[in-house]
XYZ file of N, CA and C in Angstrom:
858
model
N 96.729 86.535 49.571
C 97.030 87.766 50.279
C 96.020 88.014 51.410
N 94.734 87.805 51.062
C 93.688 88.010 52.054
C 93.854 87.048 53.222
N 94.217 85.768 52.887
C 94.401 84.770 53.930
C 95.538 85.174 54.864
N 96.620 85.680 54.288
C 97.755 86.108 55.106
C 97.373 87.276 55.991
N 96.554 88.183 55.471
C 96.123 89.337 56.254
C 95.280 88.898 57.448
N 94.329 87.964 57.196
C 93.455 87.477 58.261
C 94.276 86.754 59.322
N 95.239 85.914 58.883
C 96.085 85.190 59.825
C 96.902 86.159 60.659
N 97.467 87.180 59.996
C 98.252 88.177 60.731
C 97.400 88.936 61.729
N 96.172 89.271 61.340
C 95.265 89.972 62.236
C 94.922 89.105 63.434
N 94.738 87.791 63.177
C 94.445 86.868 64.281
C 95.551 86.851 65.296
N 96.825 86.764 64.845
C 97.943 86.766 65.775
C 98.048 88.097 66.504
N 97.698 89.203 65.834
C 97.720 90.515 66.482
C 96.697 90.567 67.601
N 95.495 90.045 67.330
C 94.457 90.043 68.352
C 94.852 89.179 69.534
N 95.470 88.024 69.251
C 95.945 87.162 70.324
C 96.937 87.899 71.190
N 97.865 88.606 70.559
C 98.866 89.357 71.311
C 98.245 90.427 72.178
N 97.200 91.103 71.637
C 96.552 92.157 72.403
C 95.817 91.596 73.607
N 95.154 90.457 73.431
C 94.453 89.844 74.555
C 95.448 89.356 75.588
N 96.503 88.674 75.121
C 97.471 88.089 76.037
C 98.242 89.142 76.802
N 98.484 90.292 76.182
C 99.278 91.325 76.836
C 98.584 91.859 78.078
N 97.263 91.679 78.155
C 96.523 92.122 79.335
C 96.435 91.022 80.388
N 97.060 89.871 80.111
C 96.989 88.728 81.022
C 98.397 88.154 81.204
N 99.257 88.960 81.756
C 100.660 88.595 81.891
C 100.902 87.763 83.141
N 101.614 86.654 82.987
C 102.007 85.830 84.124
C 103.171 86.518 84.828
N 102.870 87.198 85.929
C 103.894 87.948 86.653
C 104.821 87.038 87.441
N 104.237 86.027 88.111
C 105.026 85.183 88.997
C 104.451 83.774 88.993
N 105.360 82.780 88.950
C 104.942 81.379 89.042
C 105.997 80.569 89.780
N 105.530 79.796 90.770
C 106.372 78.810 91.442
C 105.780 77.428 91.189
N 106.604 76.510 90.680
C 106.136 75.148 90.432
C 106.783 74.143 91.380
N 107.832 74.542 92.096
C 108.460 73.753 93.168
C 109.142 72.477 92.684
N 109.402 72.370 91.377
C 109.975 71.149 90.814
C 111.495 71.187 90.670
N 112.150 72.123 91.347
C 113.611 72.202 91.265
C 114.275 70.957 91.857
N 113.594 70.291 92.769
C 114.086 69.067 93.397
C 112.887 68.268 93.883
N 113.090 66.971 94.146
C 112.007 66.121 94.628
C 111.802 66.267 96.128
N 112.780 66.845 96.817
C 112.669 67.024 98.264
C 113.575 68.182 98.674
N 113.494 68.558 99.956
C 114.394 69.587 100.465
C 113.860 70.990 100.323
N 114.728 71.965 100.612
C 114.306 73.366 100.674
C 115.073 74.271 99.718
N 115.496 73.734 98.583
C 116.093 74.569 97.540
C 115.096 75.645 97.121
N 115.593 76.859 96.837
C 114.708 77.961 96.466
C 113.759 77.581 95.336
N 112.546 78.118 95.389
C 111.579 77.944 94.312
C 111.855 78.993 93.242
N 112.045 78.559 92.025
C 112.392 79.447 90.920
C 111.147 80.130 90.357
N 111.208 81.417 90.210
C 110.132 82.196 89.595
C 110.271 82.110 88.083
N 109.232 81.611 87.400
C 109.247 81.542 85.941
C 108.268 82.538 85.326
N 108.014 83.633 86.055
C 107.154 84.696 85.537
C 107.954 85.714 84.756
N 107.592 86.986 84.878
C 108.268 88.052 84.138
C 109.408 88.650 84.966
N 110.365 89.228 84.273
C 111.487 89.898 84.939
C 111.014 91.200 85.595
N 111.665 91.571 86.709
C 112.723 90.847 87.418
C 112.156 89.661 88.188
N 112.836 88.518 88.082
C 112.371 87.301 88.726
C 112.528 87.394 90.241
N 111.647 86.703 90.949
C 111.626 86.777 92.418
C 111.534 85.364 92.980
N 112.670 84.695 93.104
C 112.688 83.335 93.629
C 112.234 83.325 95.090
N 111.619 82.218 95.506
C 111.080 82.099 96.856
C 111.967 81.258 97.752
N 112.187 81.724 98.974
C 113.011 81.023 99.966
C 112.135 80.221 100.914
N 112.504 78.971 101.172
C 111.789 78.121 102.125
C 112.175 78.557 103.540
N 111.173 78.921 104.341
C 111.423 79.459 105.684
C 111.162 78.391 106.741
N 112.027 78.356 107.743
C 112.008 77.411 108.873
C 111.838 75.978 108.384
N 110.685 75.357 108.665
C 110.511 73.933 108.384
C 109.855 73.638 107.041
N 109.673 74.639 106.194
C 109.058 74.401 104.887
C 109.941 73.461 104.064
N 109.297 72.565 103.325
C 110.046 71.602 102.531
C 109.213 71.197 101.314
N 109.638 70.148 100.626
C 108.914 69.645 99.464
C 108.314 68.275 99.759
N 107.258 67.953 98.992
C 106.651 66.630 99.041
C 106.462 66.131 97.616
N 106.479 64.820 97.443
C 106.208 64.238 96.130
C 104.717 63.968 95.934
N 103.895 64.364 96.909
C 102.440 64.309 96.791
C 102.006 65.523 95.971
N 101.680 65.316 94.706
C 101.358 66.414 93.801
C 99.999 66.196 93.140
N 99.412 67.246 92.566
C 98.106 67.102 91.917
C 98.105 66.093 90.774
N 99.220 66.007 90.040
C 99.273 65.098 88.900
C 99.543 63.663 89.273
N 100.089 63.436 90.476
C 100.398 62.080 90.900
C 101.700 61.577 90.315
N 102.079 60.383 90.713
C 103.328 59.776 90.270
C 103.305 59.538 88.764
N 104.404 59.882 88.114
C 104.528 59.664 86.683
C 103.978 60.781 85.821
N 103.442 61.823 86.435
C 102.846 62.912 85.663
C 103.875 63.904 85.155
N 105.094 63.853 85.698
C 106.094 64.869 85.382
C 106.087 65.998 86.378
N 105.061 66.053 87.242
C 104.995 67.031 88.324
C 105.755 66.434 89.507
N 106.963 66.914 89.728
C 107.904 66.249 90.636
C 107.592 66.501 92.101
N 107.295 67.742 92.466
C 107.180 68.081 93.888
C 106.213 69.233 94.099
N 105.795 69.386 95.350
C 104.948 70.496 95.781
C 105.510 71.062 97.077
N 105.094 72.270 97.422
C 105.473 72.894 98.686
C 104.722 72.210 99.820
N 105.450 71.805 100.872
C 104.848 71.091 101.992
C 104.964 71.928 103.263
N 103.814 72.395 103.766
C 103.764 73.189 104.995
C 103.038 72.435 106.100
N 102.885 71.104 105.945
C 102.271 70.307 107.002
C 103.296 70.067 108.114
N 102.823 69.581 109.249
C 103.744 69.317 110.353
C 103.953 70.539 111.220
N 105.126 70.623 111.809
C 105.423 71.678 112.778
C 105.448 73.056 112.127
N 104.644 73.976 112.645
C 104.609 75.358 112.153
C 105.539 76.207 113.027
N 105.913 77.427 112.610
C 105.502 78.084 111.372
C 106.403 77.703 110.196
N 105.854 77.809 109.013
C 106.619 77.531 107.797
C 105.891 78.174 106.622
N 106.663 78.692 105.688
C 106.078 79.351 104.521
C 107.176 79.606 103.496
N 106.790 80.122 102.337
C 107.736 80.515 101.298
C 107.764 82.031 101.246
N 108.946 82.624 101.193
C 109.076 84.074 101.238
C 109.900 84.569 100.048
N 109.349 85.542 99.318
C 110.051 86.117 98.168
C 110.517 87.540 98.413
N 110.239 88.079 99.608
C 110.595 89.465 99.872
C 109.631 90.421 99.188
N 110.004 91.683 99.142
C 109.167 92.728 98.545
C 109.255 92.642 97.021
N 108.248 92.055 96.401
C 108.235 91.849 94.946
C 107.463 92.994 94.298
N 108.182 93.968 93.792
C 107.548 95.197 93.297
C 106.610 94.964 92.123
N 106.882 93.939 91.304
C 106.041 93.718 90.121
C 104.620 93.290 90.496
N 104.401 92.936 91.766
C 103.066 92.545 92.229
C 102.314 93.713 92.863
N 102.907 94.891 92.862
C 102.292 96.067 93.489
C 101.365 96.810 92.542
N 100.332 97.435 93.122
C 99.509 98.402 92.403
C 98.723 97.847 91.239
N 98.341 96.573 91.277
C 97.624 95.966 90.158
C 96.187 96.489 90.091
N 95.727 96.791 88.897
C 94.334 97.186 88.686
C 93.454 95.967 88.450
N 94.010 94.949 87.808
C 93.339 93.675 87.610
C 94.303 92.574 88.053
N 93.754 91.481 88.583
C 94.639 90.380 88.955
C 93.903 89.053 88.905
N 94.688 87.998 88.752
C 94.223 86.627 88.868
C 95.233 85.871 89.714
N 94.751 85.182 90.743
C 95.591 84.370 91.616
C 95.150 82.919 91.479
N 96.099 82.003 91.281
C 95.761 80.592 91.144
C 96.733 79.732 91.938
N 96.249 78.586 92.394
C 97.101 77.632 93.094
C 96.358 76.315 93.258
N 97.105 75.259 93.500
C 96.568 73.990 93.977
C 96.790 73.925 95.481
N 95.790 73.433 96.222
C 95.934 73.294 97.674
C 95.486 71.903 98.114
N 96.074 71.429 99.224
C 95.762 70.119 99.781
C 96.007 70.210 101.284
N 94.963 70.126 102.080
C 95.074 70.303 103.525
C 95.336 68.966 104.221
N 96.394 68.947 105.039
C 96.725 67.756 105.803
C 96.237 67.808 107.228
N 95.485 68.849 107.583
C 94.967 69.018 108.932
C 94.022 70.199 108.966
N 93.607 70.579 110.159
C 92.623 71.646 110.322
C 93.275 73.017 110.178
N 92.773 73.868 109.266
C 93.311 75.226 109.142
C 92.682 76.152 110.165
N 93.232 77.336 110.277
C 92.631 78.391 111.093
C 92.050 79.456 110.172
N 91.033 80.141 110.659
C 90.466 81.242 109.886
C 91.561 82.255 109.555
N 91.712 82.585 108.282
C 92.700 83.560 107.862
C 94.021 82.983 107.407
N 94.209 81.666 107.517
C 95.432 81.067 106.972
C 95.536 81.371 105.482
N 96.703 81.842 105.074
C 96.857 82.305 103.700
C 97.245 81.201 102.723
N 96.761 81.371 101.484
C 97.319 80.661 100.338
C 98.506 81.464 99.822
N 98.304 82.765 99.664
C 99.382 83.681 99.279
C 98.972 85.098 99.666
N 99.954 85.993 99.833
C 99.622 87.363 100.229
C 100.783 88.308 99.959
N 100.439 89.524 99.604
C 101.355 90.676 99.613
C 100.516 91.864 100.060
N 100.490 92.109 101.357
C 99.531 93.061 101.916
C 100.022 93.634 103.241
N 99.670 94.891 103.489
C 99.935 95.484 104.796
C 99.034 94.833 105.846
N 99.470 94.877 107.093
C 98.736 94.219 108.154
C 97.829 95.127 108.951
N 97.656 96.383 108.525
C 96.800 97.322 109.256
C 96.361 98.437 108.327
N 95.597 99.377 108.874
C 95.146 100.534 108.096
C 94.224 100.139 106.963
N 94.567 100.498 105.752
C 93.785 100.172 104.566
C 94.094 98.769 104.050
N 95.054 98.098 104.680
C 95.465 96.755 104.254
C 95.814 96.736 102.761
N 96.671 97.682 102.372
C 97.061 97.822 100.969
C 97.580 96.494 100.408
N 97.143 96.166 99.184
C 97.614 94.965 98.514
C 96.560 93.878 98.474
N 97.005 92.611 98.470
C 96.065 91.496 98.323
C 96.440 90.332 99.228
N 95.413 89.567 99.605
C 95.598 88.373 100.411
C 94.540 87.348 100.020
N 94.973 86.163 99.609
C 94.101 85.058 99.214
C 94.205 84.010 100.317
N 93.067 83.689 100.964
C 93.142 82.900 102.199
C 91.942 81.984 102.374
N 91.985 81.249 103.492
C 90.912 80.355 103.904
C 90.095 81.035 104.995
N 88.785 80.775 105.009
C 87.893 81.449 105.948
C 86.980 80.469 106.662
N 86.403 80.940 107.794
C 85.378 80.196 108.515
C 84.232 79.857 107.571
N 83.708 78.650 107.627
C 82.625 78.269 106.704
C 81.324 79.004 106.991
N 80.385 78.906 106.074
C 79.086 79.556 106.247
C 78.297 78.915 107.385
N 78.584 77.655 107.699
C 77.967 76.979 108.843
C 78.909 75.881 109.319
N 78.809 75.560 110.599
C 79.677 74.538 111.154
C 81.036 75.099 111.544
N 81.946 74.224 111.886
C 83.279 74.583 112.353
C 84.282 74.429 111.225
N 85.242 75.333 111.152
C 86.248 75.254 110.107
C 87.064 73.975 110.263
N 87.308 73.320 109.138
C 88.086 72.087 109.116
C 88.653 71.921 107.708
N 89.437 70.877 107.518
C 90.008 70.613 106.197
C 88.931 70.313 105.170
N 87.759 69.892 105.646
C 86.660 69.553 104.737
C 85.521 70.563 104.781
N 85.743 71.710 105.449
C 84.660 72.691 105.586
C 85.234 74.085 105.802
N 85.425 74.803 104.713
C 85.942 76.170 104.797
C 85.536 76.938 103.546
N 85.612 78.260 103.644
C 85.410 79.130 102.497
C 86.767 79.635 101.990
N 86.753 80.232 100.814
C 87.877 81.018 100.312
C 87.586 82.488 100.572
N 88.641 83.293 100.723
C 88.423 84.738 100.805
C 89.518 85.489 100.075
N 89.189 86.698 99.632
C 90.153 87.604 99.023
C 90.014 88.959 99.705
N 91.109 89.437 100.296
C 91.141 90.754 100.928
C 91.945 91.697 100.047
N 91.381 92.875 99.761
C 91.997 93.822 98.839
C 92.036 95.209 99.455
N 93.216 95.844 99.414
C 93.353 97.231 99.831
C 93.702 98.091 98.633
N 92.743 98.913 98.197
C 92.933 99.700 96.985
C 92.822 101.188 97.218
N 92.876 101.933 96.138
C 92.853 103.398 96.217
C 91.520 103.927 96.714
N 90.454 103.105 96.624
C 89.130 103.535 97.085
C 88.714 102.871 98.391
N 89.642 102.166 99.036
C 89.315 101.562 100.317
C 89.675 100.094 100.385
N 89.115 99.414 101.388
C 89.422 98.015 101.662
C 88.167 97.171 101.524
N 88.321 95.928 101.046
C 87.201 94.995 100.949
C 87.667 93.596 101.313
N 86.827 92.905 102.068
C 87.069 91.509 102.435
C 85.903 90.700 101.888
N 86.173 89.779 100.966
C 85.122 89.066 100.263
C 85.317 87.565 100.389
N 84.275 86.859 100.826
C 84.331 85.401 100.925
C 83.558 84.766 99.772
N 83.852 83.498 99.541
C 83.226 82.800 98.419
C 81.732 82.598 98.620
N 81.279 82.519 99.884
C 79.871 82.289 100.150
C 79.459 80.840 99.985
N 80.419 79.976 99.643
C 80.183 78.543 99.455
C 81.327 77.806 100.137
N 81.025 76.715 100.808
C 82.048 75.937 101.499
C 82.679 74.902 100.573
N 83.887 74.486 100.912
C 84.579 73.489 100.106
C 85.413 72.595 101.002
N 85.977 71.536 100.400
C 86.846 70.602 101.106
C 88.136 70.423 100.316
N 89.259 70.349 101.055
C 90.543 69.966 100.474
C 91.243 68.996 101.426
N 90.440 68.135 102.051
C 90.897 67.222 103.091
C 91.734 66.099 102.480
N 93.067 66.274 102.551
C 94.011 65.309 101.980
C 93.697 64.995 100.520
N 93.191 66.005 99.823
C 92.934 65.880 98.395
C 93.285 67.192 97.715
N 93.730 67.108 96.461
C 94.154 68.308 95.734
C 92.955 69.002 95.090
N 92.883 70.316 95.296
C 91.845 71.156 94.715
C 92.511 72.380 94.080
N 92.103 72.702 92.873
C 92.572 73.912 92.195
C 91.697 75.077 92.639
N 92.322 76.169 93.074
C 91.574 77.349 93.493
C 92.097 78.576 92.752
N 91.194 79.486 92.459
C 91.571 80.708 91.748
C 90.593 81.819 92.099
N 91.048 83.054 91.921
C 90.169 84.204 92.097
C 90.613 85.296 91.134
N 89.636 86.004 90.567
C 89.922 87.113 89.662
C 89.285 88.384 90.212
N 89.950 89.512 89.940
C 89.435 90.815 90.363
C 89.694 91.836 89.258
N 88.676 92.624 88.928
C 88.782 93.667 87.912
C 88.490 95.017 88.556
N 89.545 95.786 88.823
C 89.394 97.081 89.466
C 89.016 98.208 88.537
N 88.760 97.902 87.256
C 88.327 98.942 86.315
C 86.824 99.162 86.393
N 86.109 98.248 87.093
C 84.668 98.392 87.288
C 84.373 98.225 88.774
N 83.140 98.545 89.177
C 82.818 98.557 90.612
C 81.769 97.521 91.018
N 81.312 96.710 90.073
C 80.326 95.687 90.416
C 80.557 94.446 89.574
N 80.118 93.293 90.111
C 80.287 92.001 89.445
C 81.713 91.854 88.891
N 82.673 92.080 89.758
C 84.061 92.150 89.308
C 85.020 91.247 90.079
N 84.474 90.385 90.954
C 85.324 89.443 91.677
C 84.671 88.068 91.619
N 85.450 87.065 91.206
C 84.902 85.717 91.067
C 85.907 84.680 91.555
N 85.437 83.759 92.405
C 86.231 82.603 92.808
C 85.960 81.447 91.848
N 86.960 80.551 91.717
C 86.835 79.369 90.869
C 87.470 78.175 91.575
N 87.016 76.972 91.210
C 87.651 75.747 91.691
C 87.688 74.714 90.570
N 88.521 73.708 90.779
C 88.621 72.584 89.862
C 89.294 71.429 90.590
N 89.347 70.280 89.971
C 89.988 69.113 90.553
C 90.880 68.464 89.508
N 91.699 67.492 89.898
C 92.511 66.814 88.887
C 91.678 66.196 87.764
N 90.461 65.763 88.085
C 89.610 65.124 87.079
C 88.495 66.025 86.571
N 88.325 67.209 87.199
C 87.199 68.068 86.856
C 87.617 69.452 86.426
N 87.006 69.966 85.371
C 87.354 71.270 84.812
C 87.025 72.398 85.783
N 87.633 73.541 85.546
C 87.405 74.727 86.363
C 85.972 75.223 86.180
N 85.350 75.609 87.299
C 84.017 76.196 87.256
C 83.927 77.307 88.288
N 83.024 78.269 88.117
C 82.863 79.327 89.114
C 82.477 78.745 90.458
N 82.995 79.360 91.524
C 82.717 78.912 92.887
C 82.013 80.057 93.595
N 80.692 79.941 93.775
C 79.914 81.062 94.275
C 79.553 82.008 93.147
N 78.955 83.120 93.512
C 78.469 84.086 92.522
C 79.471 85.224 92.323
N 79.269 85.986 91.263
C 80.055 87.197 91.044
C 79.829 88.171 92.205
N 80.898 88.776 92.675
C 80.817 89.691 93.814
C 81.030 91.133 93.352
N 80.471 92.063 94.130
C 80.651 93.488 93.878
C 81.708 94.032 94.830
N 82.820 94.517 94.279
C 83.906 95.060 95.093
C 84.324 96.400 94.499
N 84.368 97.426 95.332
C 84.686 98.772 94.849
C 85.886 99.327 95.614
N 87.080 98.841 95.260
C 88.287 99.369 95.905
C 89.260 99.982 94.893
N 88.962 99.883 93.600
C 89.830 100.463 92.585
C 91.147 99.723 92.451
N 92.151 100.357 91.847
C 93.477 99.740 91.732
C 94.067 99.493 93.120
N 94.809 98.405 93.267
C 95.428 98.101 94.550
C 96.555 99.081 94.841
N 96.804 99.307 96.123
C 97.850 100.246 96.547
C 99.146 99.478 96.788
N 100.235 99.999 96.276
C 101.546 99.369 96.442
C 101.949 99.349 97.908
N 102.730 98.338 98.285
C 103.240 98.267 99.646
C 104.619 97.623 99.643
N 105.342 97.769 100.730
C 106.715 97.260 100.817
C 106.794 95.937 101.564
N 105.661 95.284 101.813
C 105.675 94.018 102.532
C 106.079 92.854 101.631
N 106.429 91.738 102.268
C 106.855 90.548 101.535
C 105.694 89.913 100.789
N 106.019 89.235 99.686
C 105.092 88.292 99.067
C 105.403 86.924 99.658
N 104.396 86.308 100.273
C 104.588 85.015 100.913
C 103.537 84.013 100.441
N 103.948 82.774 100.341
C 103.044 81.670 100.048
C 102.870 80.870 101.331
N 101.623 80.741 101.794
C 101.337 79.980 102.993
C 101.302 80.790 104.270
N 101.551 82.087 104.195
C 101.510 82.944 105.388
C 101.184 84.367 104.967
N 100.740 85.178 105.924
C 100.495 86.588 105.641
C 101.822 87.319 105.501
N 101.780 88.497 104.922
C 102.996 89.302 104.746
C 103.534 89.825 106.065
N 102.672 89.849 107.085
C 103.071 90.428 108.370
C 103.097 89.399 109.499
N 102.948 88.120 109.168
C 102.919 87.084 110.195
C 103.555 85.798 109.713
N 103.582 84.803 110.583
C 104.247 83.550 110.248
C 103.363 82.323 110.389
N 102.112 82.484 110.832
C 101.238 81.322 111.015
C 100.836 80.750 109.657
N 100.777 79.428 109.600
C 100.434 78.766 108.349
C 99.515 77.590 108.619
N 98.738 77.234 107.614
C 97.887 76.050 107.705
C 98.742 74.810 107.484
N 98.276 73.642 107.933
C 98.945 72.390 107.577
C 98.568 72.020 106.143
N 99.268 72.617 105.200
C 98.812 72.608 103.809
C 99.943 72.254 102.856
N 99.570 71.621 101.751
C 100.468 71.420 100.620
C 99.992 72.338 99.506
N 100.934 72.964 98.823
C 100.592 73.959 97.798
C 101.411 73.675 96.546
N 100.798 73.796 95.383
C 101.531 73.582 94.130
C 101.091 74.595 93.080
N 101.993 74.853 92.153
C 101.761 75.724 90.992
C 101.086 77.036 91.385
N 101.821 77.864 92.099
C 101.337 79.154 92.580
C 101.577 80.218 91.515
N 100.534 80.962 91.158
C 100.668 81.957 90.089
C 99.975 83.274 90.455
N 100.556 84.368 89.945
C 99.939 85.693 90.010
C 99.959 86.277 88.600
N 98.789 86.635 88.102
C 98.659 87.259 86.779
C 98.237 88.712 86.929
N 98.729 89.533 86.036
C 98.226 90.891 85.854
C 97.160 90.822 84.773
N 95.889 90.865 85.181
C 94.795 90.723 84.236
C 93.791 89.710 84.739
N 92.644 89.658 84.074
C 91.557 88.765 84.459
C 91.492 87.609 83.471
N 91.790 86.403 83.933
C 91.696 85.224 83.089
C 90.256 84.743 83.005
N 89.895 84.200 81.860
C 88.569 83.631 81.675
C 88.513 82.223 82.262
N 87.323 81.681 82.348
C 87.161 80.323 82.860
C 87.939 79.324 82.016
N 87.882 79.456 80.695
C 88.599 78.512 79.822
C 90.107 78.668 79.976
N 90.590 79.879 80.159
C 92.022 80.080 80.374
C 92.454 79.485 81.721
N 91.620 79.629 82.730
C 91.933 79.042 84.027
C 91.988 77.519 83.937
N 91.169 76.928 83.071
C 91.229 75.480 82.941
C 92.527 75.040 82.266
N 93.074 75.874 81.386
C 94.403 75.589 80.829
C 95.441 75.599 81.944
N 95.349 76.575 82.846
C 96.262 76.645 83.996
C 96.126 75.387 84.848
N 94.890 74.968 85.103
C 94.656 73.742 85.880
C 95.351 72.543 85.240
N 95.189 72.398 83.940
C 95.778 71.255 83.242
C 97.305 71.322 83.229
N 97.852 72.521 83.110
C 99.306 72.666 83.153
C 99.870 72.244 84.511
N 99.093 72.419 85.572
C 99.545 72.012 86.889
C 99.566 70.510 87.077
N 98.845 69.783 86.230
C 98.814 68.321 86.321
C 99.944 67.693 85.517
N 100.146 68.183 84.315
C 101.208 67.680 83.442
C 101.969 68.891 82.922
N 102.974 69.346 83.653
C 103.670 70.581 83.302
C 104.389 70.507 81.975
N 104.380 71.600 81.262
C 105.138 71.702 80.026
C 106.614 71.900 80.343
N 107.514 71.539 79.413
C 108.943 71.752 79.653
C 109.281 73.209 79.941
N 108.579 74.100 79.299
C 108.775 75.529 79.550
C 107.412 76.189 79.572
N 107.211 77.107 80.475
C 105.922 77.781 80.627
C 105.964 79.156 79.985
N 104.961 79.449 79.145
C 104.885 80.764 78.532
C 104.484 81.797 79.562
N 104.985 83.027 79.385
C 104.628 84.096 80.295
C 103.237 84.635 80.035
N 102.651 84.260 78.874
C 101.324 84.752 78.520
C 100.429 83.578 78.192
N 99.131 83.770 78.314
C 98.189 82.712 77.972
C 97.656 82.889 76.555
N 98.476 83.411 75.640
C 98.044 83.598 74.270
C 97.708 82.295 73.597
N 98.357 81.195 74.020
C 98.136 79.906 73.393
C 96.690 79.476 73.465
N 96.088 79.601 74.656
C 94.700 79.154 74.782
C 93.767 80.096 74.042
N 94.140 81.394 73.950
C 93.329 82.320 73.177
C 93.366 81.957 71.705
N 94.573 81.568 71.219
C 94.711 81.168 69.830
C 93.884 79.924 69.556
N 93.911 78.951 70.482
C 93.116 77.748 70.303
C 91.633 78.082 70.220
N 91.203 79.021 71.034
C 89.797 79.417 71.008
C 89.430 80.003 69.652
N 90.356 80.775 69.060
C 90.097 81.360 67.752
C 90.049 80.288 66.674
N 90.971 79.316 66.776
C 91.030 78.260 65.771
C 89.801 77.382 65.835
N 89.327 77.075 67.070
C 88.213 76.158 67.234
C 86.855 76.811 67.044
N 86.815 78.128 66.944
C 85.540 78.814 66.801
C 84.880 78.414 65.483
N 83.629 77.957 65.487
C 82.985 77.517 64.233
C 82.764 78.680 63.275
N 82.775 78.338 61.994
C 82.546 79.361 60.977
C 81.102 79.830 60.997
N 80.950 81.081 60.689
C 79.597 81.613 60.551
C 79.080 81.244 59.178
N 77.858 80.796 59.131
C 77.283 80.352 57.859
C 76.391 81.414 57.254
N 76.166 82.481 57.988
C 75.312 83.537 57.443
C 75.817 84.879 57.925
């Protein structure tokens, strides 16, 4: 009886943790090996499929490589402008906590401000969020020398935060992520990176951002472009996700691994990795 109670309590705790880390939106781009068929949203309802705009297409150059089961990625290299557009996705509005993740691979030189993904107003308080590439801390921006940035427009104002560390994605796949916790006002924003062969680790230091919950807006959610513009980097993008909640480093590494060898079906919550953490936790001896 006691064992059943403990097991039931464990599953309850997993559910409580996972409920704060809901996968709102995910595009994996594997609907076809090529072409511009809509990207299917496998997040939470109401689903928001993404439309390939102008010259956007698919590539078989993926983070997992040939034979991994990862069929295709979004290809925005070549003639611009091109991006993925989902329209005004209300479930991404007004988030108090968020996690944004994606794989990126640059096929040429980006411009300062080229987006990975965004749902944000283009003026005023810049309500919403924008995850993008920035001018490096030194030298000229290039595929092998740039920062990450996160721009947030919340109830307490606007903040533009860069990683403070340069990185490269020059014709190579890099996992990028950022988390933000609007329930606190300091040490609440963190960038992360990983590679196909390397686990997720923090990228730069914890940042202090005081903008509170994000403000809802009626602009489009776009991958590869801002919500108010059409310019895009010469970039390949795979496994784009938006979570409501702050994922831990270990949970982000599960996301990284899922992008290399995708599961037949993706859970809307990361309860699985939380459960594994509980199972693997060593027993206390005293």
